[in-house]
XYZ file of C-alpha atoms in Angstrom:
612
model
C 0.000 0.000 0.000
C 1.207 3.490 -0.708
C 2.488 5.757 2.068
C -0.301 8.129 3.047
C 0.013 11.742 4.147
C -2.765 14.155 5.068
C -4.176 16.418 2.367
C -3.616 20.124 3.091
C -7.271 21.125 2.906
C -10.162 19.821 5.040
C -8.207 16.741 6.004
C -7.571 15.510 9.470
C -4.258 13.929 10.497
C -4.000 10.379 9.283
C -3.773 7.634 11.907
C -0.697 5.470 11.720
C -0.949 2.734 9.141
C -0.929 -0.795 10.544
C 2.212 -2.837 10.251
C 2.683 -5.166 7.326
C 1.530 -8.563 8.504
C 3.506 -10.282 5.773
C 2.181 -12.714 3.221
C 1.437 -16.395 3.700
C 3.997 -18.608 2.018
C 3.130 -19.146 -1.610
C 0.894 -16.076 -1.722
C 3.520 -13.364 -2.106
C 2.888 -10.869 -4.935
C 5.363 -12.722 -7.150
C 2.869 -15.601 -7.233
C 0.197 -14.019 -9.391
C -2.240 -14.902 -12.150
C 0.104 -13.698 -14.888
C 2.548 -16.530 -14.175
C 0.528 -19.177 -12.356
C -0.602 -21.670 -13.367
C 2.114 -22.150 -15.966
C 4.886 -24.497 -17.044
C 7.741 -25.238 -14.652
C 11.278 -23.882 -15.135
C 12.346 -27.159 -16.731
C 10.183 -26.367 -19.803
C 12.114 -24.071 -22.115
C 12.185 -22.733 -25.664
C 9.274 -23.271 -28.045
C 7.789 -25.911 -25.763
C 7.481 -23.268 -23.039
C 5.824 -20.830 -25.420
C 3.365 -23.505 -26.539
C 2.593 -24.512 -22.959
C 1.951 -20.896 -21.922
C -0.262 -20.284 -24.959
C -2.292 -23.405 -24.172
C -2.660 -22.395 -20.519
C -4.103 -19.038 -21.565
C -6.338 -20.412 -24.339
C -7.940 -22.939 -21.987
C -7.968 -20.882 -18.806
C -11.127 -20.420 -16.778
C -9.523 -17.706 -14.623
C -11.752 -14.646 -14.940
C -8.711 -12.346 -14.856
C -7.028 -13.989 -17.841
C -10.335 -14.089 -19.733
C -10.746 -10.387 -18.974
C -7.310 -9.661 -20.439
C -8.086 -11.728 -23.550
C -11.290 -9.722 -23.999
C -9.264 -6.527 -23.500
C -6.841 -7.504 -26.260
C -9.720 -8.445 -28.585
C -11.782 -5.274 -28.103
C -8.605 -3.159 -28.367
C -7.887 -4.742 -31.758
C -11.475 -4.079 -32.847
C -11.162 -0.466 -31.651
C -7.983 -0.021 -33.673
C -9.633 -1.432 -36.830
C -12.733 0.704 -36.346
C -10.563 3.740 -35.663
C -8.565 3.374 -38.883
C -11.833 3.016 -40.823
C -13.051 6.253 -39.185
C -9.856 8.039 -40.228
C -10.453 6.853 -43.801
C -14.023 8.199 -43.743
C -12.882 11.580 -42.441
C -10.052 11.746 -45.001
C -12.480 11.105 -47.869
C -14.625 14.036 -46.719
C -11.616 16.367 -46.517
C -12.417 17.724 -50.003
C -15.456 17.730 -52.226
C -15.634 14.972 -54.810
C -13.490 11.856 -54.706
C -10.473 12.166 -52.369
C -9.207 8.635 -51.669
C -12.079 6.235 -52.486
C -15.165 5.752 -54.626
C -18.702 6.239 -53.383
C -19.355 2.484 -53.164
C -16.178 1.925 -51.176
C -17.106 4.827 -48.891
C -20.480 3.205 -48.152
C -18.756 -0.033 -47.179
C -16.086 1.690 -45.078
C -18.502 3.706 -42.921
C -20.727 0.628 -42.551
C -17.810 -1.504 -41.358
C -16.736 1.320 -39.027
C -20.170 1.259 -37.381
C -20.481 -2.535 -37.172
C -16.971 -3.042 -35.793
C -17.264 -0.219 -33.284
C -20.735 -1.124 -31.998
C -20.826 -4.928 -32.002
C -17.142 -5.848 -31.700
C -15.912 -3.026 -29.486
C -18.330 -0.881 -27.471
C -20.906 -3.496 -26.428
C -18.354 -5.938 -24.936
C -15.710 -3.320 -24.062
C -16.075 -2.486 -20.363
C -18.339 -5.360 -19.180
C -16.325 -8.148 -20.795
C -12.831 -6.802 -20.119
C -12.833 -4.717 -16.929
C -16.015 -6.394 -15.673
C -14.575 -9.868 -16.031
C -11.311 -8.898 -14.402
C -12.717 -6.907 -11.502
C -16.200 -8.141 -10.599
C -15.227 -11.278 -8.619
C -12.391 -9.460 -6.831
C -14.562 -6.478 -5.917
C -17.169 -8.718 -4.267
C -14.550 -10.891 -2.556
C -15.087 -14.038 -4.677
C -12.528 -16.369 -6.206
C -14.134 -16.404 -9.656
C -17.420 -15.942 -11.466
C -20.260 -18.374 -10.849
C -19.735 -20.293 -14.111
C -16.046 -20.136 -15.097
C -16.321 -22.545 -18.045
C -19.331 -20.670 -19.387
C -17.260 -17.510 -19.093
C -14.561 -18.984 -21.348
C -17.233 -20.248 -23.749
C -18.633 -16.687 -23.964
C -15.232 -15.431 -25.082
C -14.943 -18.000 -27.860
C -18.544 -17.390 -28.980
C -17.640 -13.712 -29.292
C -14.600 -14.658 -31.374
C -16.589 -17.005 -33.628
C -19.250 -14.348 -34.168
C -16.587 -11.797 -35.092
C -15.016 -14.163 -37.634
C -18.403 -14.978 -39.202
C -19.273 -11.278 -39.419
C -15.972 -10.363 -41.057
C -16.406 -13.236 -43.523
C -19.009 -10.990 -45.128
C -16.162 -8.925 -46.527
C -15.329 -11.811 -48.858
C -18.892 -11.787 -50.207
C -19.101 -8.214 -51.386
C -18.952 -6.449 -48.033
C -21.846 -4.533 -46.514
C -23.090 -1.060 -47.401
C -26.268 -0.848 -45.335
C -24.958 1.103 -42.377
C -24.769 -0.607 -38.978
C -28.578 -0.483 -38.710
C -29.182 -3.018 -41.547
C -32.424 -1.232 -42.479
C -34.819 -3.153 -44.718
C -35.798 -3.434 -47.526
C -32.323 -2.400 -48.762
C -30.519 -4.965 -46.591
C -32.758 -7.626 -48.093
C -31.739 -6.693 -51.624
C -28.052 -5.780 -51.437
C -24.967 -8.034 -51.554
C -24.714 -11.385 -49.744
C -22.242 -10.005 -47.207
C -25.291 -8.950 -45.170
C -26.072 -12.607 -44.510
C -22.735 -13.167 -42.779
C -22.788 -9.858 -40.932
C -26.260 -10.550 -39.588
C -25.332 -14.101 -38.622
C -22.198 -12.815 -36.871
C -24.238 -10.325 -34.842
C -26.676 -13.140 -33.981
C -23.831 -15.332 -32.675
C -22.152 -12.530 -30.717
C -25.476 -11.896 -28.998
C -25.160 -15.251 -27.219
C -21.822 -14.148 -25.791
C -23.409 -11.004 -24.407
C -26.337 -12.906 -22.866
C -24.149 -15.550 -21.217
C -21.791 -12.919 -19.801
C -24.712 -10.997 -18.315
C -26.205 -14.166 -16.830
C -22.855 -15.094 -15.286
C -22.451 -11.666 -13.688
C -25.959 -11.576 -12.217
C -25.594 -15.008 -10.612
C -22.125 -14.130 -9.320
C -23.311 -10.926 -7.659
C -26.333 -12.632 -6.110
C -24.623 -15.762 -4.823
C -20.913 -15.173 -4.307
C -20.491 -11.933 -2.356
C -18.050 -12.113 0.548
C -19.311 -11.932 4.145
C -20.279 -8.359 4.919
C -20.561 -7.354 1.258
C -24.165 -6.200 1.441
C -25.910 -4.556 -1.496
C -25.291 -1.187 0.149
C -21.555 -1.915 0.355
C -21.136 -2.929 -3.263
C -18.933 -0.586 -5.319
C -20.904 1.502 -7.790
C -19.033 -0.130 -10.661
C -20.725 -3.390 -9.731
C -24.153 -1.755 -9.541
C -23.635 -0.521 -13.089
C -22.483 -3.952 -14.285
C -25.525 -5.499 -12.601
C -27.897 -3.090 -14.363
C -26.087 -3.685 -17.651
C -26.453 -7.438 -17.270
C -30.225 -7.092 -16.897
C -30.391 -5.208 -20.189
C -28.095 -7.722 -21.882
C -30.321 -10.651 -20.930
C -33.656 -9.013 -21.751
C -32.818 -6.993 -24.883
C -30.163 -8.959 -26.750
C -32.501 -11.820 -27.806
C -34.545 -9.280 -29.765
C -31.659 -8.264 -32.052
C -30.751 -11.927 -32.409
C -34.259 -12.833 -33.562
C -34.346 -9.790 -35.852
C -31.112 -10.788 -37.571
C -32.387 -14.379 -37.853
C -35.627 -13.180 -39.485
C -33.640 -11.053 -41.940
C -31.476 -14.092 -42.727
C -34.528 -16.291 -43.310
C -36.223 -13.682 -45.476
C -33.198 -13.427 -47.744
C -32.693 -17.189 -47.983
C -36.293 -18.440 -48.079
C -38.057 -15.349 -49.522
C -40.485 -15.214 -46.586
C -42.421 -11.926 -46.417
C -41.452 -10.403 -43.080
C -39.864 -7.026 -43.750
C -39.945 -6.721 -47.553
C -43.163 -4.982 -48.767
C -42.799 -6.707 -52.149
C -43.364 -9.999 -50.308
C -46.108 -8.651 -48.042
C -43.763 -7.661 -45.212
C -43.386 -4.386 -43.304
C -40.014 -2.559 -43.250
C -41.116 -0.428 -40.278
C -41.476 -3.652 -38.271
C -37.728 -4.120 -38.708
C -37.132 -0.652 -37.258
C -39.293 -1.483 -34.231
C -37.382 -4.723 -33.602
C -33.993 -3.138 -34.235
C -34.474 -0.149 -31.959
C -36.202 -2.149 -29.222
C -32.764 -3.722 -28.806
C -30.489 -0.965 -29.976
C -31.666 1.802 -27.694
C -31.309 -0.381 -24.573
C -27.984 -1.389 -26.136
C -26.940 2.232 -25.789
C -27.216 1.658 -22.046
C -25.299 -1.619 -22.322
C -22.553 0.611 -23.681
C -22.832 3.582 -21.303
C -23.953 2.112 -17.935
C -20.597 0.410 -17.237
C -18.928 3.735 -18.032
C -21.042 5.374 -15.307
C -19.705 2.817 -12.856
C -16.078 3.423 -13.816
C -16.503 7.192 -13.431
C -18.075 6.730 -9.989
C -14.994 4.801 -8.848
C -12.666 7.466 -10.254
C -14.628 10.336 -8.734
C -14.495 8.806 -5.271
C -10.862 7.745 -5.288
C -9.431 10.891 -6.882
C -11.626 13.265 -4.901
C -10.593 11.484 -1.661
C -14.226 11.562 -0.684
C -17.059 9.071 -0.437
C -19.272 9.295 -3.513
C -22.087 11.667 -2.676
C -25.566 10.144 -2.879
C -24.383 6.533 -3.054
C -27.854 4.991 -3.080
C -29.192 7.501 -5.606
C -26.279 6.848 -7.956
C -26.659 3.072 -7.570
C -30.421 2.994 -8.105
C -30.265 5.479 -10.964
C -28.316 2.839 -12.917
C -31.194 0.410 -12.463
C -33.713 3.128 -13.353
C -31.857 3.946 -16.568
C -31.744 0.260 -17.471
C -35.513 -0.118 -17.042
C -36.513 3.178 -18.695
C -34.215 2.331 -21.604
C -36.761 -0.271 -22.757
C -39.467 2.370 -23.195
C -37.889 4.938 -25.518
C -37.068 3.069 -28.752
C -39.756 4.952 -30.669
C -37.826 8.235 -30.506
C -35.639 6.854 -33.299
C -38.740 6.628 -35.513
C -40.349 10.051 -35.338
C -40.084 10.323 -39.139
C -41.130 6.732 -39.900
C -44.854 7.448 -39.941
C -45.744 6.182 -36.466
C -48.836 7.754 -34.920
C -48.561 11.281 -33.420
C -49.753 9.963 -30.041
C -46.963 7.377 -30.001
C -44.403 10.009 -30.907
C -45.548 12.327 -28.093
C -45.404 9.495 -25.539
C -41.937 8.384 -26.648
C -40.757 11.999 -26.555
C -41.987 12.466 -22.969
C -40.383 9.212 -21.777
C -37.142 10.308 -23.447
C -37.172 13.458 -21.327
C -37.867 11.302 -18.258
C -34.694 9.285 -18.713
C -32.713 12.496 -18.318
C -33.587 12.502 -14.600
C -31.496 9.509 -13.434
C -28.688 10.631 -15.749
C -28.816 14.085 -14.173
C -28.717 12.527 -10.701
C -25.382 10.956 -11.548
C -23.915 14.160 -12.969
C -25.025 16.157 -9.919
C -23.626 13.665 -7.421
C -20.265 13.400 -9.206
C -19.897 17.185 -9.197
C -20.856 17.344 -5.524
C -18.349 14.601 -4.708
C -15.591 16.747 -6.178
C -16.876 19.871 -4.427
C -16.461 18.311 -1.003
C -13.260 16.461 -1.794
C -9.571 17.048 -2.478
C -9.340 16.535 -6.225
C -6.176 14.732 -7.322
C -5.529 15.382 -11.025
C -3.869 12.163 -12.092
C -4.455 10.686 -15.563
C -7.524 8.578 -14.618
C -9.178 11.650 -13.100
C -8.428 13.703 -16.222
C -10.318 11.132 -18.259
C -13.151 11.179 -15.707
C -13.413 14.968 -16.050
C -13.294 14.597 -19.835
C -16.150 12.118 -19.572
C -18.140 14.516 -17.407
C -17.745 17.382 -19.886
C -18.354 15.391 -23.063
C -21.163 13.206 -21.774
C -23.035 16.247 -20.482
C -22.918 17.734 -23.988
C -24.057 14.406 -25.423
C -26.888 14.151 -22.899
C -28.162 17.688 -23.437
C -28.146 17.294 -27.219
C -29.969 13.992 -26.726
C -32.789 15.877 -25.030
C -32.797 18.251 -28.016
C -33.259 15.464 -30.591
C -35.845 13.884 -28.293
C -38.072 16.917 -28.887
C -40.419 16.245 -31.803
C -40.192 19.635 -33.487
C -36.385 19.705 -33.344
C -35.890 16.087 -34.347
C -37.826 16.532 -37.599
C -35.204 19.036 -38.749
C -32.116 17.287 -37.390
C -33.053 13.695 -38.246
C -30.334 11.887 -40.247
C -27.982 14.877 -40.148
C -24.479 15.293 -38.753
C -26.051 16.701 -35.583
C -27.137 13.150 -34.735
C -23.671 11.827 -35.626
C -22.090 14.331 -33.228
C -24.618 13.555 -30.466
C -24.056 9.806 -30.822
C -20.263 10.156 -30.668
C -20.389 12.521 -27.673
C -22.342 9.861 -25.788
C -20.589 6.734 -27.040
C -17.021 7.864 -27.546
C -17.065 10.872 -25.233
C -18.768 8.688 -22.658
C -17.861 5.021 -22.956
C -14.401 5.354 -24.497
C -13.277 8.124 -22.130
C -14.460 6.135 -19.128
C -12.733 3.024 -20.417
C -9.477 4.931 -20.888
C -9.796 6.316 -17.351
C -10.559 2.865 -15.984
C -7.651 1.300 -17.845
C -5.216 3.832 -16.389
C -6.739 3.379 -12.929
C -6.609 -0.409 -12.831
C -3.535 -0.849 -15.078
C -1.159 -1.198 -12.071
C -3.466 -3.819 -10.557
C -3.760 -5.756 -13.824
C -0.110 -5.689 -14.879
C 1.882 -4.886 -11.741
C 3.530 -2.040 -13.667
C 3.233 1.755 -13.561
C 2.720 3.747 -16.748
C 4.392 7.094 -17.422
C 2.204 9.727 -15.767
C 3.412 12.601 -17.981
C 2.661 10.647 -21.143
C -0.721 9.763 -19.686
C -1.597 13.416 -19.133
C -0.366 14.365 -22.625
C -2.551 11.657 -24.158
C -5.581 12.860 -22.179
C -5.029 16.413 -23.454
C -4.623 15.291 -27.084
C -7.687 13.074 -26.894
C -9.777 15.886 -25.404
C -8.683 18.451 -28.013
C -8.872 16.049 -30.946
C -12.293 14.742 -29.960
C -13.849 18.210 -29.733
C -12.207 19.347 -32.978
C -13.638 16.306 -34.708
C -17.168 16.209 -33.411
C -18.242 19.561 -31.993
C -18.060 21.125 -35.424
C -20.382 18.404 -36.665
C -23.179 19.905 -34.542
C -22.835 23.034 -36.681
C -22.687 21.095 -39.958
C -25.764 19.100 -38.967
C -27.746 22.183 -38.035
C -26.926 23.565 -41.503
C -28.291 20.452 -43.185
C -25.278 18.209 -43.810
C -26.825 14.720 -44.056
C -25.009 11.811 -42.458
C -23.571 8.924 -44.505
C -23.246 11.140 -47.617
C -20.159 10.648 -49.771
C -20.085 14.197 -51.126
C -21.594 17.632 -50.506
C -21.535 19.422 -53.912
C -24.495 21.685 -53.048
C -22.933 22.909 -49.795
C -19.389 24.095 -50.652
C -19.273 26.318 -47.566
C -19.071 23.171 -45.446
C -15.699 22.120 -46.865
C -13.582 24.123 -44.321
C -15.681 22.671 -41.494
C -15.130 19.138 -42.803
C -11.395 19.857 -42.977
C -11.304 21.027 -39.337
C -13.159 17.858 -38.359
C -10.712 15.698 -40.311
C -7.650 17.382 -38.783
C -9.269 16.842 -35.378
C -9.513 13.118 -36.127
C -5.747 13.083 -36.716
C -5.136 14.761 -33.336
C -7.503 12.287 -31.694
C -5.723 9.388 -33.378
C -2.364 10.724 -32.188
C -3.632 10.917 -28.614
C -4.822 7.305 -28.764
C -1.468 6.230 -30.205
C 0.223 7.833 -27.188
C -2.068 5.784 -24.922
C -1.054 2.601 -26.741
C 2.665 3.474 -26.714
C 2.520 4.332 -23.013
C 0.954 0.974 -22.244
C 3.560 -0.929 -24.261
C 6.366 1.066 -22.610
C 4.882 0.271 -19.216
C 4.925 -3.476 -19.902
C 8.505 -3.288 -21.159
C 10.168 -0.735 -18.904
C 7.536 0.265 -16.375
C 8.455 0.436 -12.701
C 6.856 -2.024 -10.262
C 3.532 -0.769 -9.015
C 2.837 -0.286 -5.319
C 0.028 -2.402 -3.938
C -2.399 0.514 -3.779
C -0.980 3.455 -5.757
C -4.182 5.534 -5.678
C -5.260 4.837 -2.094
C -8.418 3.038 -3.233
C -10.764 1.550 -0.633
C -12.427 -1.270 -2.571
C -11.364 -4.880 -2.170
C -9.176 -5.113 -5.264
C -6.898 -2.510 -3.651
C -7.159 -3.423 0.020
C -7.444 -7.201 0.048
C -5.650 -8.513 -3.051
C -2.019 -8.479 -4.078
C -0.758 -6.600 -7.144
C -1.115 -8.350 -9.561
C -3.759 -10.541 -7.900
C -3.142 -14.060 -6.757
C -4.421 -16.838 -9.046
C -7.223 -17.423 -6.512
C -7.646 -13.684 -5.875
C -7.368 -13.956 -2.064
C -5.582 -16.112 0.472
C -8.558 -15.808 2.789
C -12.096 -14.825 1.938
C -12.176 -11.161 2.987
C -14.595 -9.891 5.588
C -16.127 -6.595 4.532
C -16.673 -4.212 7.412
C -17.099 -0.828 5.743
C -18.477 0.898 2.679
C -16.644 0.997 -0.644
C -15.666 4.647 -0.310
C -14.917 4.836 3.407
C -11.240 5.598 2.873
C -10.324 6.257 6.488
C -11.798 2.957 7.619
C -10.299 0.985 4.724
C -6.791 2.415 4.907
C -6.323 3.276 8.594
C -8.760 1.027 10.386
C -10.703 4.034 11.690
C -14.309 3.535 12.686
C -17.154 4.541 10.443
C -19.143 3.375 7.484
C -18.852 4.596 3.959
C -22.526 5.418 3.921
C -22.389 7.913 6.771
C -19.413 10.111 5.949
C -18.016 12.651 8.353
C -17.425 15.631 6.104
C -13.652 15.105 6.022
C -11.712 14.303 2.900
C -9.438 11.270 3.095
C -5.684 11.878 2.830
C -4.095 12.022 -0.604
C -1.614 9.188 -1.212
C 2.053 10.059 -1.492
C 2.955 7.621 -4.255
C 6.547 6.488 -4.258
C 7.045 4.641 -7.501
C 9.264 1.658 -7.921
C 8.946 0.408 -4.362
C 8.334 -3.291 -4.189
C 4.895 -4.179 -2.954
C 6.137 -6.524 -0.265
C 7.575 -3.497 1.506
C 4.079 -2.047 1.716
C 1.116 -3.008 3.816
C -1.756 -4.753 2.163
C -4.575 -6.511 3.910
C -5.010 -9.879 2.249
C -7.527 -10.989 4.830
C -5.141 -12.436 7.385
C -5.362 -9.329 9.581
C -9.091 -9.667 9.946
C -9.968 -11.783 12.954
C -13.204 -13.038 11.463
C -11.777 -13.988 8.103
C -12.754 -17.337 6.742
C -9.950 -19.712 6.034
C-alpha cells in the first residue's frame, strides 16, 4: 500500500498505518495470475511458449479471460478507428479524395459494425467487468467459469463470421441493416447478420454469469449497500443484456430467413413491413446504448471517489439510478422513428419518456460534481479522463434531449447533428471512461506503472482532438449536412468545417497512439507498481495483491465498511462509507518503484473473522 500523508485542505491527520503482517507462504505478490498456473522452469524454448499459450487459451480464470477480452476489443477499436480516419479523409475535399462512393459506403458501414458490435458493447463489461467483478465482491471467480470462457470464444466465432461478409461483397447498409435495402443488397449482409446473432449469445451468457455471481458469491459483509458503484452498473447492464439482446438476435435471424427463403417479413414486395424491422432493431439498440454507457457510469463513480478522496455523494441515488436507466431504456425506442410514420400519439409518448430518462442521468452528474466539491481533487491521468467524460457526456446528454423533442428532431433527423450527439455519448462517454478505468486499474492488472506525464499528454490530445472532430459536426448538422453522404456538392461552404473535423480526427488518433505506446512502454520498462498506488478503498486494492493471486485472495475477505470509506479501509478508523463525516481522506504520497512486499496490504489475514 502506498504511504499516506494528510491532504492540506479539510483533512484531518491520518492515523498510523498498521504494520505489514507479511504474506502467507506461496501467496507473495510474485505468485500471481500472470505466471501461475504455468509451465515449470524445466520447460524451455518453443515448448514453453506452446505450454503458456495453451494455458491461456484454456484458462477459466476470470482475470485472464478479462485480459483476452481486452486484447480483442482493443484490436477491434484499432480497426474501427482506422476506418473512421479513412471516412474523415475522404470528406476532406469535395468529390473523390481517396475512395469511390461504393467503397465509402462499405467503409462507414464496417466502421459502425466493428465499433458497436465488436468493441463498445463488450468493451467495459467483458474486459474490466470480467477482471474486476469477482475481486470487488470478494469471490474467487465468477459463478460459471467454463461458461465464461465459452462466452469469449462465442464472441470470437461471431466476429469471424461477421468479417467473412467482406469476402462476399462487403456490406453497405450502415450498422442499422435497415430493410428493404438490406434484403436486396450483396450477400455479405447474410454473414454480418449471422455474426451479430452469434455474438449476442456471448453477451447474454456474460450478463447471466455476472448476475448469478453478484447474487450468490459476495463475501461476508458485502451487502448490497456496500457494493462498489461499478458493480451496480455492471448489474444493471447485465439485466439489459439478458432481456434486450434476444430481440436483435431474432431480428437478424428473421432477416437471414427472409433473404434465404423469400419469406415476407420485412420486404413490402413480399407482403412484409419494413417499419417492423425498425421497431425490432431499436427495441434492442436503444437499450444497447445503455449496455454501452452504464458500465462507463460505474467506472466514473470509482474514479470520482478515489481521486476526490471523498465518499461518492448520494451513493444509493447513484446506484439505483443505474437500475432506473436500465428499465426506462426499454421504453424509448420509438424516438428513433419520429419520421417513420408512427402515430402522433406514439411520438408524443416516446418523446416524454425520453425526457424522463434524463432525470437519473442528471442525478449521476449532480452527485459526481458534488463529490468533487467536497473532496480534495487529485488530477492524475484517470481523473483527467473522468473529467473529460463529465464534460463530453453532459454535452451528449443535453443534445440527446434536443433530438428527443419532436419539433427539433424533424429538422435534425439523419444529419451530422445526430452523428455528433451519438459520438459525444458513445465515444465521449464510454471510451473516455474506459481509458480512465484502464489507467486506474492498469497497475493492478499488470503490476507495472505507466508514465504519468505521457498519460496526461494523451488525455489532453484526446480531449482536443475529440472536440475538434465532433463539436463542429453539430454546426454542420444544423446547416443540413446529411449523415452517410459521400459528397456535398451543393454545400461548398461546409468544406472548411469538414477539414477542421478531419484534422481533429488526426489529433484524436495521435492521442490514442500515445495511450497505446505508453501501455507498451509500461509493460517493457515500467516500474513495479505499489500495492495501492491511488489509495483506493475497494477490495481489489485493500485485500488482493498486485497483480492478484491466481485465486484472488488467500482468505475470503470480511467486509466491514463501505466501498468509499477511505479512512476505515486504509487506517482502520471507525465509520461506514454510507455515513461520511465531512472530512476528505488523505491524498496518497505515491513512491514509484517500491516493491509491494515493503508495503502493507490486507489480504484478509489481519481480519480476525476472516474465513480460512
